[in-house]
């Protein structure tokens, strides 16, 4: 972390629009078991102030945290999954979709927005693990692709926040092809010399890691996030032995050369601003 | 080559092979004894063999096709290279960590003139499975480590440097899910290939010759034309793993194969592939020469079309091709739009 200078301590985001947090809601930290007021957690970007455990955040919470003054425009909220394979396992895919939409209030597992971060106009896409494990089907692939295309069209940087179990099985090869579609579009951003920041959060695995998530100019991750291609259970079964502690965690990936930096969420916004400032020169604010 | 190898018989092939054996016996009997004339019986049995063959292979289930795609005698990448090219020089190593025998590649002369095309130098790269216990283990059952993808990328960049087209052959049960593979960046290696193949300024023809499992297959599968053998399969996950995750049991592989719509005829409907390459009846392993000829023709035709395009034309078309992939709906004004293959069925 030494190459990111922390300019200000504490949280920079204006949280006025988040005062809908009910008082008296207590949450037990899954890591250190401390009982925390939800309000306290929200003020610390859902990071446990005692042990630093990063609780999962939704796309909306990331947008609120990162965009200047919490102001941004959301795009492509009118995209919905189809069921192109008429897929049924123990439950029909169509029913899974309806249920996930009802439970999460989301259309699918990714959302995209534009706004400014540190005065830099930027295209951002973020995934939601709560929607069928953050799996990537046609809608997620299209939303990421459109976020890339907006960055290309406006000639602005791109940030993608990943949180996914991988490609969505229920759309078969069409899900697989979203890996190629998103990666192919990144070549156009690259050709314009525009920065792409990829943030991998817990967990980022499978086809998402093996496509746009690993292709950042800057590959960042949150502390202790699980990041990998194959899932730990599959690897354990393949090699027939237990996995070493810390395997496939962000720190492991940084040690092996696949991450530029591990960033505490409480300094994520300033880290992103710092990188954009360095690459683009400070924007006029 | 397969007809004599009963130990590799698939369940649904057995009645056919039994009938073929009776036919052989009758022919032998007829030849041995000039006194008896069995030609009428032979002709009738021949007819029954053909009928049975047609009825079995016309109605293959998806799971049966998966079994054909995995047949131990099915032609592999090096068999295609041997049949379709001259002077193959295998090029080893990723110049970083090692050489992965699960992916082979090198320069060769594609004998296009045999298939109404042109002889030309190509970079040919493919997953490689082994034929016996030792070579299967050596080649890790065709499951690459990151070094395999990085070697493939090195060779593709070399092809671009020399202006040679790339032909890739896909046949893998998946990228190797090992501890070292993760340490050395399996995900990054595959991602990098998707990115670089999308902008490689020479034609890329992809042929799914056997198993096309997940990112392990796609890692050498981005191209201008995606061809697929009739009995190959290609999907986001293998039927077994899909069964294990979604049904929480390994016993639903047939249902998973059906649900995943992973055959060539499924995938052409969803525009994931461009062309189905027909196999000889019974599968490529029953008559490899026919399979080689059909693949040779399809590759020659694709190359003929692609070599006429300038690099920018090639790359724009390649991006547009993958941009169209997917099925989703756009709501709002009630209109549905998006990719060319959007289907509304809600």
Coordinates of C-alpha atoms in Angstrom, one line a residue:
Chain A
X1 CA 0.0 0.0 0.0
X2 CA 2.9 2.3 0.4
X3 CA 2.6 3.7 -3.1
X4 CA -0.8 5.2 -2.4
X5 CA -0.6 8.2 -0.2
X6 CA -3.5 8.7 2.0
X7 CA -4.6 12.3 1.7
X8 CA -7.3 12.4 4.3
X9 CA -8.3 10.1 7.1
X10 CA -11.7 8.6 7.4
X11 CA -14.6 8.4 5.0
X12 CA -14.9 11.0 2.3
X13 CA -18.3 10.2 1.0
X14 CA -21.3 12.2 1.8
X15 CA -23.7 9.8 3.4
X16 CA -26.8 12.1 3.6
X17 CA -28.7 9.9 1.3
X18 CA -28.0 6.9 3.4
X19 CA -29.8 8.0 6.6
X20 CA -32.4 5.3 6.0
X21 CA -30.5 3.0 8.2
X22 CA -32.8 1.9 11.0
X23 CA -31.5 2.7 14.5
X24 CA -31.0 -0.1 16.9
X25 CA -30.1 -2.7 14.3
X26 CA -27.2 -4.8 15.6
X27 CA -25.0 -7.0 13.4
X28 CA -22.5 -9.6 14.6
X29 CA -19.2 -9.5 12.8
X30 CA -18.7 -12.9 11.2
X31 CA -15.0 -12.6 11.7
X32 CA -14.4 -11.3 15.3
X33 CA -18.0 -11.9 16.6
X34 CA -18.2 -8.3 17.9
X35 CA -21.7 -7.0 18.0
X36 CA -21.9 -3.8 16.0
X37 CA -24.5 -1.2 15.3
X38 CA -25.4 -1.2 11.7
X39 CA -25.0 2.5 11.6
X40 CA -21.4 2.2 12.7
X41 CA -20.7 -0.4 10.0
X42 CA -22.3 1.9 7.3
X43 CA -20.1 4.7 8.5
X44 CA -17.1 2.5 8.0
X45 CA -18.0 1.3 4.5
X46 CA -19.3 -2.0 5.9
X47 CA -15.8 -2.7 7.3
X48 CA -15.7 -4.0 10.9
X49 CA -13.9 -1.1 12.8
X50 CA -12.4 -3.7 15.1
X51 CA -11.0 -6.4 12.9
X52 CA -11.2 -4.9 9.5
X53 CA -13.5 -7.6 8.1
X54 CA -15.0 -6.4 4.8
X55 CA -18.7 -7.2 4.7
X56 CA -20.2 -7.7 1.2
X57 CA -21.5 -4.5 -0.3
X58 CA -24.1 -4.1 -3.1
X59 CA -23.5 -2.3 -6.4
X60 CA -25.6 0.5 -5.0
X61 CA -23.4 0.8 -1.9
X62 CA -20.3 0.9 -4.0
X63 CA -21.8 3.6 -6.2
X64 CA -22.8 5.6 -3.2
X65 CA -19.3 5.2 -1.7
X66 CA -17.3 6.0 -4.7
X67 CA -19.0 8.7 -6.8
X68 CA -18.5 12.3 -5.9
X69 CA -21.2 13.5 -3.5
X70 CA -22.9 10.1 -4.1
X71 CA -24.2 11.5 -7.4
X72 CA -24.4 9.2 -10.5
X73 CA -26.6 8.1 -13.3
X74 CA -27.6 4.5 -13.6
X75 CA -27.8 2.9 -17.0
X76 CA -29.4 -0.1 -18.7
X77 CA -31.8 -0.8 -15.9
X78 CA -34.2 -2.1 -18.6
X79 CA -32.2 -5.2 -19.4
X80 CA -33.7 -8.5 -18.3
X81 CA -32.6 -12.1 -18.6
X82 CA -34.4 -14.5 -20.9
X83 CA -34.3 -18.2 -20.6
X84 CA -32.8 -19.1 -23.9
X85 CA -32.1 -22.7 -23.1
X86 CA -35.5 -23.3 -21.3
X87 CA -33.2 -24.5 -18.5
X88 CA -34.4 -26.6 -15.6
X89 CA -32.5 -28.3 -12.9
X90 CA -34.2 -28.9 -9.6
X91 CA -35.9 -25.6 -10.3
X92 CA -36.7 -23.8 -13.6
X93 CA -34.2 -21.0 -14.4
X94 CA -37.2 -18.7 -15.0
X95 CA -38.4 -19.3 -11.5
X96 CA -34.9 -18.7 -10.1
X97 CA -34.8 -15.4 -11.9
X98 CA -38.2 -14.3 -10.6
X99 CA -37.3 -15.3 -7.1
X100 CA -33.9 -13.5 -7.3
X101 CA -35.5 -10.4 -8.7
X102 CA -38.1 -10.4 -5.9
X103 CA -35.6 -11.1 -3.1
X104 CA -33.0 -8.5 -4.2
X105 CA -35.0 -5.9 -6.0
X106 CA -32.4 -6.1 -8.8
X107 CA -32.8 -7.0 -12.5
X108 CA -29.7 -9.1 -12.6
X109 CA -26.3 -9.5 -11.1
X110 CA -24.7 -6.3 -12.4
X111 CA -25.4 -2.6 -12.6
X112 CA -23.7 0.3 -14.4
X113 CA -23.5 3.9 -13.8
X114 CA -21.6 7.1 -14.8
X115 CA -20.6 10.0 -12.8
X116 CA -17.4 11.6 -11.5
X117 CA -14.9 10.3 -9.0
X118 CA -12.4 13.0 -7.8
X119 CA -13.7 15.1 -10.7
X120 CA -12.8 12.5 -13.3
X121 CA -15.8 11.4 -15.3
X122 CA -15.8 7.6 -15.3
X123 CA -17.9 4.6 -16.4
X124 CA -18.5 2.1 -13.6
X125 CA -20.0 -1.3 -13.5
X126 CA -20.5 -3.3 -10.3
X127 CA -21.8 -6.8 -9.6
X128 CA -24.2 -8.1 -7.0
X129 CA -23.4 -11.4 -5.4
X130 CA -26.9 -11.6 -3.9
X131 CA -28.4 -12.2 -7.4
X132 CA -27.8 -15.9 -8.2
X133 CA -24.3 -15.8 -6.8
X134 CA -23.3 -12.8 -8.9
X135 CA -23.2 -15.2 -11.9
X136 CA -22.6 -13.9 -15.3
X137 CA -25.2 -14.6 -18.0
X138 CA -26.2 -12.6 -21.0
X139 CA -27.5 -9.6 -19.1
X140 CA -24.3 -9.2 -16.9
X141 CA -22.2 -9.6 -20.0
X142 CA -24.2 -7.0 -21.9
X143 CA -24.2 -4.6 -18.9
X144 CA -20.4 -4.8 -18.5
X145 CA -20.0 -4.5 -22.3
X146 CA -22.2 -1.4 -22.4
X147 CA -20.2 0.1 -19.6
X148 CA -17.0 -0.5 -21.6
X149 CA -18.6 1.0 -24.7
X150 CA -19.7 4.1 -22.8
X151 CA -16.1 4.6 -21.6
X152 CA -14.9 4.2 -25.2
X153 CA -17.6 6.5 -26.6
X154 CA -16.9 9.3 -24.0
X155 CA -13.2 8.5 -23.8
X156 CA -13.2 8.2 -20.1
X157 CA -11.8 5.6 -17.7
X158 CA -13.5 2.4 -16.6
X159 CA -14.0 0.8 -13.2
X160 CA -15.4 -2.6 -12.8
X161 CA -16.2 -4.1 -9.3
X162 CA -16.4 -7.8 -9.5
X163 CA -18.2 -10.1 -7.1
X164 CA -19.2 -13.4 -8.7
X165 CA -19.2 -17.2 -8.6
X166 CA -18.4 -17.2 -12.3
X167 CA -20.4 -17.8 -15.5
X168 CA -24.1 -18.6 -15.1
X169 CA -24.7 -22.3 -15.8
X170 CA -28.3 -21.8 -16.7
X171 CA -27.5 -20.0 -19.9
X172 CA -24.9 -22.6 -21.0
X173 CA -22.5 -21.6 -23.8
X174 CA -24.1 -18.1 -24.0
X175 CA -22.8 -17.4 -20.5
X176 CA -19.3 -18.6 -21.5
X177 CA -19.3 -16.3 -24.5
X178 CA -19.8 -13.3 -22.3
X179 CA -16.2 -13.8 -21.2
X180 CA -15.1 -13.3 -24.8
X181 CA -17.5 -10.5 -25.4
X182 CA -16.4 -8.4 -22.4
X183 CA -12.7 -9.1 -23.0
X184 CA -12.9 -8.3 -26.7
X185 CA -14.5 -4.9 -25.9
X186 CA -11.7 -4.1 -23.5
X187 CA -9.3 -4.1 -26.4
X188 CA -11.0 -0.9 -27.7
X189 CA -10.6 0.9 -24.4
X190 CA -7.0 -0.2 -24.3
X191 CA -6.4 1.1 -27.8
X192 CA -7.5 4.6 -26.7
X193 CA -5.0 4.6 -23.9
X194 CA -7.7 4.9 -21.3
X195 CA -7.2 3.3 -17.8
X196 CA -9.2 0.4 -16.7
X197 CA -9.3 -0.3 -12.9
X198 CA -10.6 -3.7 -11.9
X199 CA -11.5 -4.2 -8.3
X200 CA -12.0 -7.8 -7.2
X201 CA -14.1 -8.3 -4.1
X202 CA -15.1 -11.4 -2.1
X203 CA -15.6 -13.7 -3.9
X204 CA -14.5 -13.4 -7.6
X205 CA -14.1 -16.7 -9.2
X206 CA -14.5 -18.7 -12.5
X207 CA -15.4 -17.0 -15.7
X208 CA -15.5 -13.5 -14.3
X209 CA -11.9 -13.8 -13.0
X210 CA -10.9 -15.5 -16.2
X211 CA -12.1 -12.5 -18.3
X212 CA -12.6 -8.8 -17.5
X213 CA -11.7 -9.0 -13.8
X214 CA -8.1 -10.0 -14.5
X215 CA -7.6 -7.6 -17.4
X216 CA -7.3 -4.3 -15.5
X217 CA -4.4 -2.0 -16.1
X218 CA -4.7 -1.9 -12.3
X219 CA -5.9 -5.1 -10.7
X220 CA -7.0 -4.2 -7.2
X221 CA -8.6 -6.4 -4.5
X222 CA -10.2 -6.0 -1.2
X223 CA -8.4 -7.6 1.8
X224 CA -8.9 -11.4 2.2
X225 CA -11.2 -11.6 -0.9
X226 CA -11.3 -15.1 -2.4
X227 CA -10.1 -14.8 -6.0
X228 CA -9.5 -17.7 -8.3
X229 CA -10.4 -19.7 -11.4
X230 CA -11.4 -23.1 -10.0
X231 CA -13.4 -23.3 -6.7
X232 CA -11.5 -24.5 -3.6
X233 CA -13.7 -27.6 -3.3
X234 CA -12.9 -28.7 -6.9
X235 CA -9.2 -28.2 -6.3
X236 CA -9.3 -30.1 -3.0
X237 CA -11.0 -33.0 -4.8
X238 CA -8.5 -32.9 -7.7
X239 CA -5.3 -32.9 -5.6
X240 CA -6.8 -35.0 -2.8
X241 CA -5.4 -32.9 0.0
X242 CA -6.3 -29.8 2.0
X243 CA -5.4 -26.4 0.7
X244 CA -2.8 -24.3 2.4
X245 CA -4.2 -21.4 4.6
X246 CA -4.8 -18.2 2.7
X247 CA -4.9 -20.1 -0.6
X248 CA -6.7 -18.0 -3.3
X249 CA -7.0 -15.0 -1.0
X250 CA -6.2 -11.5 -2.2
X251 CA -2.8 -11.6 -0.3
X252 CA -1.9 -14.9 -2.0
X253 CA -2.7 -13.4 -5.4
X254 CA -0.6 -10.4 -4.7
X255 CA 2.3 -12.5 -3.5
X256 CA 2.0 -14.5 -6.8
X257 CA 2.0 -11.4 -8.9
X258 CA -1.6 -11.1 -10.1
X259 CA -2.7 -8.0 -8.1
X260 CA -1.2 -4.5 -8.1
X261 CA -2.5 -3.7 -4.7
X262 CA -4.9 -4.8 -1.9
X263 CA -7.0 -1.8 -0.9
X264 CA -8.9 -1.3 2.3
X265 CA -12.4 -0.2 1.3
X266 CA -12.1 2.7 3.7
X267 CA -9.4 4.2 1.4
X268 CA -10.8 2.8 -1.9
X269 CA -12.2 6.0 -3.2
X270 CA -9.0 8.0 -2.6
X271 CA -6.9 5.2 -4.1
X272 CA -9.0 5.3 -7.2
X273 CA -8.8 9.1 -7.4
X274 CA -5.0 9.0 -6.9
X275 CA -4.5 6.5 -9.7
X276 CA -6.8 8.5 -12.0
X277 CA -4.9 11.6 -11.1
X278 CA -1.6 10.0 -11.9
X279 CA -2.7 8.6 -15.2
X280 CA -4.9 11.4 -16.4
X281 CA -3.3 14.3 -14.5
X282 CA -5.7 16.0 -12.0
X283 CA -9.0 17.0 -13.4
X284 CA -10.1 20.6 -13.0
X285 CA -12.6 20.5 -10.2
Chain B
X1 CA -10.2 -48.4 -36.4
X2 CA -12.9 -48.6 -33.8
X3 CA -14.8 -51.6 -35.1
X4 CA -12.3 -54.1 -33.8
X5 CA -12.0 -52.5 -30.4
X6 CA -14.9 -53.9 -28.5
X7 CA -13.5 -52.7 -25.2
X8 CA -14.2 -49.1 -26.2
X9 CA -17.8 -49.8 -27.2
X10 CA -20.4 -47.3 -25.9
X11 CA -23.6 -48.9 -24.6
X12 CA -25.7 -47.6 -27.4
X13 CA -23.3 -48.9 -30.0
X14 CA -23.5 -52.5 -28.8
X15 CA -26.5 -53.8 -30.7
X16 CA -25.1 -52.4 -33.9
X17 CA -21.7 -54.0 -33.3
X18 CA -23.3 -57.4 -32.5
X19 CA -25.2 -57.3 -35.7
X20 CA -22.1 -56.3 -37.6
X21 CA -20.3 -59.3 -36.1
X22 CA -23.0 -61.6 -37.3
X23 CA -22.7 -60.2 -40.7
X24 CA -19.0 -60.7 -40.7
X25 CA -19.5 -64.3 -39.6
X26 CA -22.0 -65.0 -42.3
X27 CA -19.7 -63.5 -45.0
X28 CA -16.9 -65.7 -43.7
X29 CA -19.1 -68.7 -43.9
X30 CA -20.3 -67.9 -47.4
X31 CA -16.7 -67.4 -48.6
X32 CA -15.5 -70.7 -47.0
X33 CA -18.2 -73.0 -48.4
X34 CA -18.8 -72.5 -52.2
X35 CA -21.7 -75.0 -52.0
X36 CA -24.0 -72.7 -50.0
X37 CA -25.2 -69.4 -51.2
X38 CA -25.9 -67.0 -48.4
X39 CA -26.1 -63.8 -50.5
X40 CA -29.8 -63.3 -49.9
X41 CA -29.4 -63.5 -46.1
X42 CA -26.3 -61.3 -46.3
X43 CA -28.1 -58.7 -48.2
X44 CA -30.9 -58.7 -45.8
X45 CA -28.6 -58.5 -42.8
X46 CA -26.7 -55.6 -44.5
X47 CA -29.9 -53.8 -44.8
X48 CA -30.8 -54.3 -41.1
X49 CA -27.3 -53.1 -40.1
X50 CA -27.8 -49.9 -42.1
X51 CA -31.3 -49.4 -40.7
X52 CA -30.1 -49.9 -37.1
X53 CA -27.1 -47.6 -37.7
X54 CA -29.3 -44.9 -39.1
X55 CA -31.9 -45.2 -36.3
X56 CA -29.2 -45.1 -33.5
X57 CA -27.3 -42.2 -34.9
X58 CA -30.2 -40.1 -36.1
X59 CA -31.6 -40.1 -32.6
X60 CA -28.6 -39.6 -30.4
X61 CA -29.3 -37.9 -27.1
X62 CA -27.1 -35.1 -26.0
X63 CA -25.4 -37.3 -23.4
X64 CA -24.7 -39.9 -26.1
X65 CA -23.0 -37.2 -28.2
X66 CA -20.9 -36.3 -25.1
X67 CA -19.8 -39.9 -25.0
X68 CA -18.9 -39.9 -28.6
X69 CA -16.9 -36.7 -28.1
X70 CA -15.0 -38.5 -25.4
X71 CA -14.5 -41.7 -27.2
X72 CA -10.9 -42.9 -26.5
X73 CA -10.4 -43.6 -30.2
X74 CA -11.7 -40.2 -31.4
X75 CA -9.1 -38.3 -33.5
X76 CA -7.2 -35.7 -31.4
X77 CA -5.4 -32.5 -32.3
X78 CA -2.1 -34.2 -33.4
X79 CA -4.2 -36.6 -35.6
X80 CA -5.8 -33.7 -37.4
X81 CA -2.4 -31.9 -37.7
X82 CA -0.9 -35.1 -39.2
X83 CA -3.8 -35.5 -41.7
X84 CA -4.3 -31.9 -42.7
X85 CA -0.8 -30.4 -42.8
X86 CA 2.7 -31.1 -44.0
X87 CA 6.0 -30.3 -42.2
X88 CA 4.6 -29.6 -38.8
X89 CA 7.2 -28.1 -36.5
X90 CA 6.1 -28.3 -32.9
X91 CA 7.1 -25.3 -30.9
X92 CA 7.4 -25.7 -27.2
X93 CA 7.3 -23.6 -24.1
X94 CA 5.8 -20.3 -22.8
X95 CA 9.3 -18.7 -22.3
X96 CA 8.4 -18.1 -18.7
X97 CA 7.7 -21.2 -16.7
X98 CA 7.6 -24.3 -18.8
X99 CA 6.0 -26.3 -21.6
X100 CA 2.5 -27.7 -21.2
X101 CA 1.9 -30.9 -23.1
X102 CA -1.9 -30.4 -22.7
X103 CA -1.6 -27.8 -25.5
X104 CA 0.4 -28.4 -28.6
X105 CA 1.2 -25.9 -31.3
X106 CA 3.5 -25.1 -34.2
X107 CA 3.9 -24.0 -37.8
X108 CA 2.8 -26.3 -40.6
X109 CA 1.7 -26.1 -44.2
X110 CA -2.1 -26.6 -44.3
X111 CA -2.7 -28.7 -47.4
X112 CA -5.6 -26.6 -48.5
X113 CA -5.3 -27.5 -52.2
X114 CA -6.7 -30.9 -51.4
X115 CA -9.8 -29.2 -50.1
X116 CA -10.5 -26.6 -52.9
X117 CA -8.3 -24.1 -51.0
X118 CA -4.7 -23.1 -51.1
X119 CA -1.7 -24.6 -49.5
X120 CA -0.5 -22.1 -46.9
X121 CA 1.6 -21.8 -43.7
X122 CA -0.6 -21.7 -40.6
X123 CA 0.0 -21.7 -36.9
X124 CA -2.0 -24.6 -35.6
X125 CA -2.7 -24.9 -31.9
X126 CA -4.8 -27.4 -30.0
X127 CA -5.6 -29.2 -26.8
X128 CA -4.0 -32.6 -26.8
X129 CA -5.2 -35.7 -24.9
X130 CA -3.2 -38.9 -24.5
X131 CA -4.0 -42.3 -25.9
X132 CA -2.7 -44.6 -23.1
X133 CA -2.3 -44.5 -19.4
X134 CA 1.2 -42.8 -19.5
X135 CA 0.4 -40.3 -22.2
X136 CA -2.9 -39.4 -20.7
X137 CA -1.2 -38.6 -17.5
X138 CA 1.6 -36.7 -19.3
X139 CA -1.0 -34.6 -21.2
X140 CA -3.1 -34.2 -18.1
X141 CA -6.2 -35.5 -20.0
X142 CA -6.0 -32.4 -22.2
X143 CA -6.5 -30.0 -19.2
X144 CA -4.0 -27.2 -19.6
X145 CA -2.0 -25.3 -17.0
X146 CA -1.4 -21.6 -17.4
X147 CA 1.8 -22.4 -19.3
X148 CA -0.4 -24.0 -22.0
X149 CA -2.4 -20.8 -22.6
X150 CA 0.7 -18.7 -22.4
X151 CA 2.5 -20.9 -25.0
X152 CA -0.6 -20.6 -27.2
X153 CA -0.5 -16.9 -26.9
X154 CA 3.2 -16.7 -27.7
X155 CA 2.6 -18.8 -30.9
X156 CA -0.4 -16.6 -31.9
X157 CA 1.7 -13.5 -31.6
X158 CA 4.3 -15.2 -33.7
X159 CA 1.7 -15.9 -36.3
X160 CA 0.7 -12.3 -36.3
X161 CA 4.3 -11.2 -36.7
X162 CA 4.7 -13.4 -39.7
X163 CA 1.2 -12.7 -41.1
X164 CA 0.1 -16.3 -40.9
X165 CA -3.4 -17.4 -40.1
X166 CA -4.1 -19.3 -36.9
X167 CA -6.1 -22.5 -36.6
X168 CA -7.1 -23.7 -33.2
X169 CA -8.5 -27.1 -32.3
X170 CA -10.5 -27.4 -29.1
X171 CA -10.7 -30.6 -27.1
X172 CA -10.5 -30.3 -23.4
X173 CA -12.5 -31.3 -20.3
X174 CA -11.5 -28.0 -18.8
X175 CA -8.5 -26.0 -17.6
X176 CA -6.6 -28.0 -14.9
X177 CA -8.1 -27.2 -11.5
X178 CA -4.8 -27.6 -9.6
X179 CA -3.1 -25.8 -6.8
X180 CA -0.1 -24.8 -8.9
X181 CA -2.4 -23.7 -11.8
X182 CA -4.0 -21.2 -9.4
X183 CA -0.6 -20.1 -8.1
X184 CA 0.6 -19.4 -11.6
X185 CA -2.6 -17.5 -12.6
X186 CA -4.9 -19.8 -14.6
X187 CA -7.6 -17.1 -14.6
X188 CA -5.2 -14.4 -15.8
X189 CA -3.8 -16.7 -18.5
X190 CA -7.2 -17.4 -20.0
X191 CA -8.4 -13.8 -19.6
X192 CA -5.2 -12.6 -21.4
X193 CA -5.8 -15.0 -24.3
X194 CA -9.4 -13.8 -24.7
X195 CA -8.2 -10.2 -24.9
X196 CA -5.3 -10.8 -27.2
X197 CA -7.2 -13.2 -29.5
X198 CA -9.8 -10.4 -29.9
X199 CA -7.2 -8.1 -31.4
X200 CA -4.8 -10.5 -33.2
X201 CA -4.5 -9.0 -36.7
X202 CA -4.5 -12.3 -38.6
X203 CA -7.4 -14.7 -39.3
X204 CA -8.3 -17.2 -36.6
X205 CA -10.3 -20.3 -37.4
X206 CA -11.5 -22.3 -34.4
X207 CA -12.6 -25.9 -34.6
X208 CA -14.3 -27.7 -31.7
X209 CA -13.2 -31.3 -32.4
X210 CA -14.2 -33.0 -29.2
X211 CA -14.9 -31.5 -25.8
X212 CA -15.2 -27.8 -25.3
X213 CA -15.5 -27.3 -21.6
X214 CA -15.7 -23.8 -20.2
X215 CA -13.0 -21.2 -20.1
X216 CA -10.4 -24.0 -20.6
X217 CA -11.7 -24.4 -24.1
X218 CA -12.5 -20.7 -24.8
X219 CA -9.0 -19.8 -23.8
X220 CA -7.9 -20.7 -27.3
X221 CA -11.4 -20.3 -28.8
X222 CA -11.8 -16.7 -29.8
X223 CA -11.8 -16.3 -33.6
X224 CA -13.4 -15.2 -36.8
X225 CA -15.1 -18.6 -37.6
X226 CA -16.1 -21.1 -35.0
X227 CA -16.6 -24.5 -36.6
X228 CA -17.8 -27.5 -34.6
X229 CA -17.8 -31.2 -35.3
X230 CA -21.3 -32.8 -35.3
X231 CA -20.7 -34.8 -32.2
X232 CA -18.5 -32.4 -30.2
X233 CA -19.9 -30.6 -27.2
X234 CA -19.2 -27.0 -26.0
X235 CA -20.5 -25.4 -22.9
X236 CA -19.9 -23.3 -19.8
X237 CA -19.4 -26.5 -17.7
X238 CA -19.2 -30.2 -18.1
X239 CA -22.5 -32.2 -17.5
X240 CA -20.9 -33.9 -14.5
X241 CA -19.8 -30.7 -12.7
X242 CA -23.2 -29.1 -13.6
X243 CA -24.9 -32.1 -12.0
X244 CA -22.8 -31.8 -9.0
X245 CA -23.4 -28.1 -8.4
X246 CA -27.1 -27.7 -9.4
X247 CA -28.4 -31.2 -8.4
X248 CA -25.9 -31.6 -5.6
X249 CA -25.2 -35.1 -6.9
X250 CA -23.0 -36.7 -9.7
X251 CA -26.0 -38.7 -10.9
X252 CA -27.7 -36.2 -13.1
X253 CA -25.2 -35.8 -15.9
X254 CA -27.7 -36.9 -18.6
X255 CA -30.2 -34.3 -17.4
X256 CA -27.4 -31.7 -17.2
X257 CA -26.3 -32.5 -20.7
X258 CA -29.9 -32.1 -21.9
X259 CA -30.4 -28.8 -19.9
X260 CA -27.1 -27.3 -21.1
X261 CA -28.0 -27.5 -24.8
X262 CA -24.3 -28.3 -25.5
X263 CA -24.4 -29.9 -29.0
X264 CA -23.5 -28.4 -32.3
X265 CA -27.1 -28.3 -33.4
X266 CA -28.1 -26.4 -30.2
X267 CA -25.2 -24.0 -30.5
X268 CA -25.7 -23.0 -34.1
X269 CA -29.3 -21.9 -33.2
X270 CA -27.9 -19.6 -30.5
X271 CA -25.2 -18.3 -32.9
X272 CA -22.4 -19.5 -30.7
X273 CA -20.9 -21.4 -33.6
X274 CA -20.9 -20.6 -37.3
X275 CA -20.9 -24.1 -38.9
X276 CA -21.4 -27.7 -38.1
X277 CA -18.8 -30.0 -39.6
X278 CA -20.5 -33.4 -40.4
X279 CA -19.0 -36.5 -39.0
X280 CA -19.1 -40.0 -40.6
X281 CA -22.0 -42.0 -39.3
X282 CA -21.1 -43.4 -35.9
X283 CA -18.7 -40.6 -35.1
X284 CA -15.3 -39.4 -36.2
X285 CA -13.6 -42.5 -34.6
X286 CA -15.4 -44.9 -37.0
X287 CA -14.0 -43.3 -40.1
X288 CA -11.3 -40.7 -39.3
X289 CA -10.4 -40.1 -42.9
X290 CA -13.9 -38.8 -43.6
X291 CA -13.7 -36.6 -40.5
X292 CA -10.3 -35.2 -41.6
X293 CA -11.6 -34.5 -45.0
X294 CA -14.7 -32.7 -43.7
X295 CA -12.6 -30.6 -41.3
X296 CA -10.1 -29.9 -44.0
X297 CA -12.8 -28.6 -46.4
X298 CA -14.4 -26.4 -43.7
X299 CA -11.1 -24.9 -42.6
X300 CA -10.0 -24.3 -46.2
X301 CA -13.3 -22.5 -47.0
X302 CA -13.1 -20.4 -43.9
X303 CA -9.5 -19.4 -44.6
X304 CA -10.3 -18.6 -48.2
X305 CA -12.9 -16.1 -47.0
X306 CA -10.9 -14.6 -44.2
X307 CA -7.6 -14.0 -46.0
X308 CA -9.3 -11.5 -48.2
X309 CA -10.1 -9.2 -45.3
X310 CA -7.8 -6.4 -44.1
X311 CA -6.8 -6.5 -40.5
X312 CA -9.2 -3.7 -39.5
X313 CA -12.1 -5.4 -41.3
X314 CA -11.2 -8.7 -39.7
X315 CA -11.0 -7.2 -36.2
X316 CA -14.2 -5.2 -36.5
X317 CA -16.1 -8.3 -37.7
X318 CA -14.6 -10.4 -34.9
X319 CA -15.7 -7.9 -32.2
X320 CA -19.2 -7.6 -33.8
X321 CA -19.5 -11.3 -33.8
X322 CA -18.9 -11.7 -30.1
X323 CA -20.9 -8.5 -29.3
X324 CA -24.0 -10.2 -30.8
X325 CA -23.7 -13.2 -28.5
X326 CA -26.2 -13.4 -25.7
X327 CA -30.0 -13.4 -25.2
X328 CA -31.7 -10.8 -23.2
X329 CA -34.6 -8.5 -23.4
X330 CA -35.0 -4.8 -23.2
X331 CA -38.1 -3.5 -21.6
X332 CA -39.6 -0.1 -21.3
X333 CA -41.3 0.9 -24.4
X334 CA -42.3 -2.7 -24.8
X335 CA -39.8 -3.2 -27.6
X336 CA -37.4 -6.0 -27.5
X337 CA -34.1 -5.6 -29.0
X338 CA -30.4 -6.3 -28.5
X339 CA -28.3 -9.0 -30.0
X340 CA -29.3 -10.6 -33.3
X341 CA -30.2 -13.8 -31.5
X342 CA -32.5 -12.4 -28.9
X343 CA -35.4 -14.6 -28.3
X344 CA -38.4 -13.6 -26.2
X345 CA -40.0 -16.5 -24.6
X346 CA -41.3 -15.2 -21.3

